[in-house]
Amino acid sequence: MSATTNLLTSLRMSPSAFSVMMGVGGAGSLAGALLAPRISSRIGIGPTIVIGFAVSPLAQIPLLLAGPGLAWQIVLIVALAAQLFWATASGTSQRSVRQTLCEPRFQGRMQAANTTLTAGARPVAAAVAGALVLFLGVRVTLAVGAVLPTVPVVLLLLSPVPALRDMPVPLSPTAVPPAREGAS
């Protein structure tokens, strides 16, 4: 039995309710993408990024506490929508900062490296999560999955990112290290 099936069984959530949850989560993501520029101009690009990272572990708490019933399903739907809203707003802001600071000729490499690191970690994370579920159970694995995302939040809070209000000024072309001149 898969972890999702196990979780849905323990919460007594129907496939239809799960589909509604995923659909509302997707709508939250779309709203985050559409509102990211407005949010970052109002609260700052750095705080938008930090909030996006901070909401993720917080949104896992209802999943850890959830039980069967419609009330918990609504809580989980709202938590997922909020998580995906802020994740998308944060992601949009992160990419904007990276693209502003990265010289145009290195944009492709920067995006490829980012995609490789993030997408490349997913199969490993899925395998580790599957093993944890087998040995520790679904709830403990969810708890581990809620605690681990706090590490980037702490790192971000210790960085200059929270103070970043406006889009940073792009580096001048002369700021490229000499070893990279002429590289493409």
Coordinates of C-alpha atoms in Angstrom, one line a residue:
M1 CA 0.0 0.0 0.0
S2 CA 1.4 3.4 -1.0
A3 CA 2.0 6.2 1.6
T4 CA -0.7 8.3 0.0
T5 CA -3.2 5.4 0.1
N6 CA -2.2 4.7 3.8
L7 CA -2.7 8.4 4.7
L8 CA -6.0 8.7 2.9
T9 CA -7.2 5.5 4.5
S10 CA -6.2 6.7 8.0
L11 CA -7.9 10.0 7.4
R12 CA -10.9 8.3 5.7
M13 CA -10.6 10.7 2.8
S14 CA -12.2 9.7 -0.5
P15 CA -10.4 10.0 -3.8
S16 CA -12.9 12.8 -4.7
A17 CA -12.0 14.8 -1.6
F18 CA -8.3 14.3 -2.3
S19 CA -8.9 15.5 -5.8
V20 CA -10.7 18.6 -4.5
M21 CA -7.8 19.2 -2.1
M22 CA -5.3 19.0 -5.0
G23 CA -7.4 21.2 -7.2
V24 CA -7.8 23.9 -4.6
G25 CA -4.0 23.6 -3.9
G26 CA -3.4 24.2 -7.6
A27 CA -5.6 27.3 -7.6
G28 CA -3.6 28.5 -4.6
S29 CA -0.5 28.1 -6.6
L30 CA -1.9 30.0 -9.6
A31 CA -3.0 32.8 -7.3
G32 CA 0.5 33.0 -5.8
A33 CA 2.0 33.3 -9.3
L34 CA -0.4 36.0 -10.3
L35 CA 0.0 38.0 -7.1
A36 CA 3.7 37.6 -6.5
P37 CA 4.7 41.0 -8.0
R38 CA 2.1 42.8 -6.0
I39 CA 3.1 41.0 -2.8
S40 CA 6.8 41.6 -3.2
S41 CA 6.2 45.3 -4.0
R42 CA 4.1 45.6 -0.9
I43 CA 6.2 43.7 1.7
G44 CA 9.5 43.4 -0.1
I45 CA 11.1 40.7 -2.3
G46 CA 13.2 39.3 0.6
P47 CA 10.3 38.8 3.0
T48 CA 8.2 37.3 0.2
I49 CA 10.9 34.7 -0.3
V50 CA 11.3 34.0 3.5
I51 CA 7.6 33.7 4.1
G52 CA 7.3 31.2 1.2
F53 CA 9.9 29.0 2.9
A54 CA 8.5 29.5 6.4
V55 CA 4.9 28.6 5.4
S56 CA 5.9 25.2 4.1
P57 CA 6.8 23.5 7.4
L58 CA 3.9 25.3 9.1
A59 CA 1.5 24.0 6.5
Q60 CA 2.6 20.4 7.5
I61 CA 1.3 20.7 11.0
P62 CA -2.4 20.2 10.2
L63 CA -1.4 17.0 8.3
L64 CA 0.4 15.7 11.4
L65 CA -2.6 16.4 13.6
A66 CA -5.4 15.5 11.1
G67 CA -8.0 12.9 11.8
P68 CA -11.0 11.7 9.9
G69 CA -13.9 14.0 9.1
L70 CA -14.9 16.9 6.9
A71 CA -13.5 19.6 9.3
W72 CA -10.0 18.2 9.0
Q73 CA -10.4 17.9 5.2
I74 CA -11.2 21.6 5.0
V75 CA -8.3 22.4 7.2
L76 CA -6.0 20.3 5.0
I77 CA -7.4 22.0 1.8
V78 CA -6.8 25.5 3.3
A79 CA -3.3 24.5 4.5
L80 CA -2.3 23.1 1.1
A81 CA -3.7 26.1 -0.8
A82 CA -1.7 28.5 1.5
Q83 CA 1.4 26.4 1.2
L84 CA 1.3 26.4 -2.6
F85 CA 0.3 30.0 -2.8
W86 CA 3.3 31.1 -0.8
A87 CA 5.7 28.6 -2.4
T88 CA 4.8 29.9 -5.9
A89 CA 5.0 33.6 -4.8
S90 CA 8.4 32.8 -3.2
G91 CA 9.6 30.8 -6.2
T92 CA 8.6 33.6 -8.6
S93 CA 10.5 36.1 -6.5
Q94 CA 13.6 33.9 -6.1
R95 CA 13.8 33.4 -9.9
S96 CA 13.4 37.1 -10.5
V97 CA 16.3 37.8 -8.1
R98 CA 18.5 35.2 -9.7
Q99 CA 17.7 36.4 -13.2
T100 CA 18.4 40.0 -12.2
L101 CA 21.8 39.2 -10.7
C102 CA 22.9 36.6 -13.2
E103 CA 24.6 37.9 -16.4
P104 CA 22.4 37.1 -19.4
R105 CA 24.9 34.8 -21.0
F106 CA 24.9 32.6 -17.9
Q107 CA 21.1 32.5 -17.5
G108 CA 20.7 29.1 -19.1
R109 CA 23.4 27.5 -16.9
M110 CA 22.0 29.1 -13.8
Q111 CA 18.5 27.7 -14.5
A112 CA 19.8 24.3 -15.5
A113 CA 21.9 24.1 -12.3
N114 CA 18.9 25.1 -10.2
T115 CA 16.6 22.6 -11.9
T116 CA 19.1 19.8 -11.7
L117 CA 19.6 20.4 -7.9
T118 CA 15.9 20.7 -7.1
A119 CA 14.4 18.1 -9.5
G120 CA 17.4 15.8 -9.1
A121 CA 16.8 15.6 -5.3
R122 CA 13.2 14.5 -5.7
P123 CA 13.8 10.8 -6.6
V124 CA 16.3 10.5 -3.7
A125 CA 13.9 12.2 -1.3
A126 CA 11.0 9.9 -2.5
A127 CA 13.1 6.8 -1.9
V128 CA 14.2 8.0 1.6
A129 CA 10.6 8.9 2.5
G130 CA 9.4 5.5 1.3
A131 CA 12.1 3.8 3.5
L132 CA 11.1 5.9 6.5
V133 CA 7.5 5.1 6.0
L134 CA 8.3 1.4 6.0
F135 CA 10.5 1.6 9.2
L136 CA 8.9 4.4 11.1
G137 CA 5.3 4.8 9.8
V138 CA 3.5 7.6 7.9
R139 CA 3.1 10.1 10.8
V140 CA 6.8 10.0 11.9
T141 CA 7.8 10.4 8.2
L142 CA 5.5 13.4 7.9
A143 CA 7.0 14.8 11.1
V144 CA 10.5 14.5 9.6
G145 CA 9.2 16.1 6.4
A146 CA 7.8 19.0 8.5
V147 CA 11.0 19.6 10.4
L148 CA 13.6 19.4 7.6
P149 CA 12.2 22.4 5.7
T150 CA 12.9 24.6 8.7
V151 CA 16.7 24.4 7.9
P152 CA 16.4 26.7 4.8
V153 CA 14.2 29.1 6.8
V154 CA 17.0 29.4 9.4
L155 CA 19.6 29.9 6.7
L156 CA 17.5 32.5 5.0
L157 CA 16.9 34.4 8.3
L158 CA 20.7 34.5 8.9
S159 CA 21.3 35.8 5.4
P160 CA 20.8 39.3 3.9
V161 CA 17.6 38.1 2.1
P162 CA 15.1 39.3 4.8
A163 CA 16.3 42.9 4.4
L164 CA 15.9 42.8 0.6
R165 CA 13.0 45.1 -0.1
D166 CA 13.5 45.9 -3.8
M167 CA 14.9 44.0 -6.7
P168 CA 18.7 44.1 -6.4
V169 CA 20.8 46.1 -8.9
P170 CA 22.3 43.9 -11.5
L171 CA 26.0 43.4 -11.3
S172 CA 28.0 45.3 -13.9
P173 CA 29.5 43.2 -16.7
T174 CA 33.0 44.0 -15.4
A175 CA 32.0 42.2 -12.1
V176 CA 32.3 38.8 -13.8
P177 CA 35.5 37.1 -12.5
P178 CA 38.3 37.1 -15.1
A179 CA 38.3 33.3 -15.2
R180 CA 34.8 33.5 -16.7
E181 CA 35.5 36.2 -19.3
G182 CA 34.9 34.8 -22.8
A183 CA 33.2 31.7 -21.4
S184 CA 29.7 31.0 -22.6

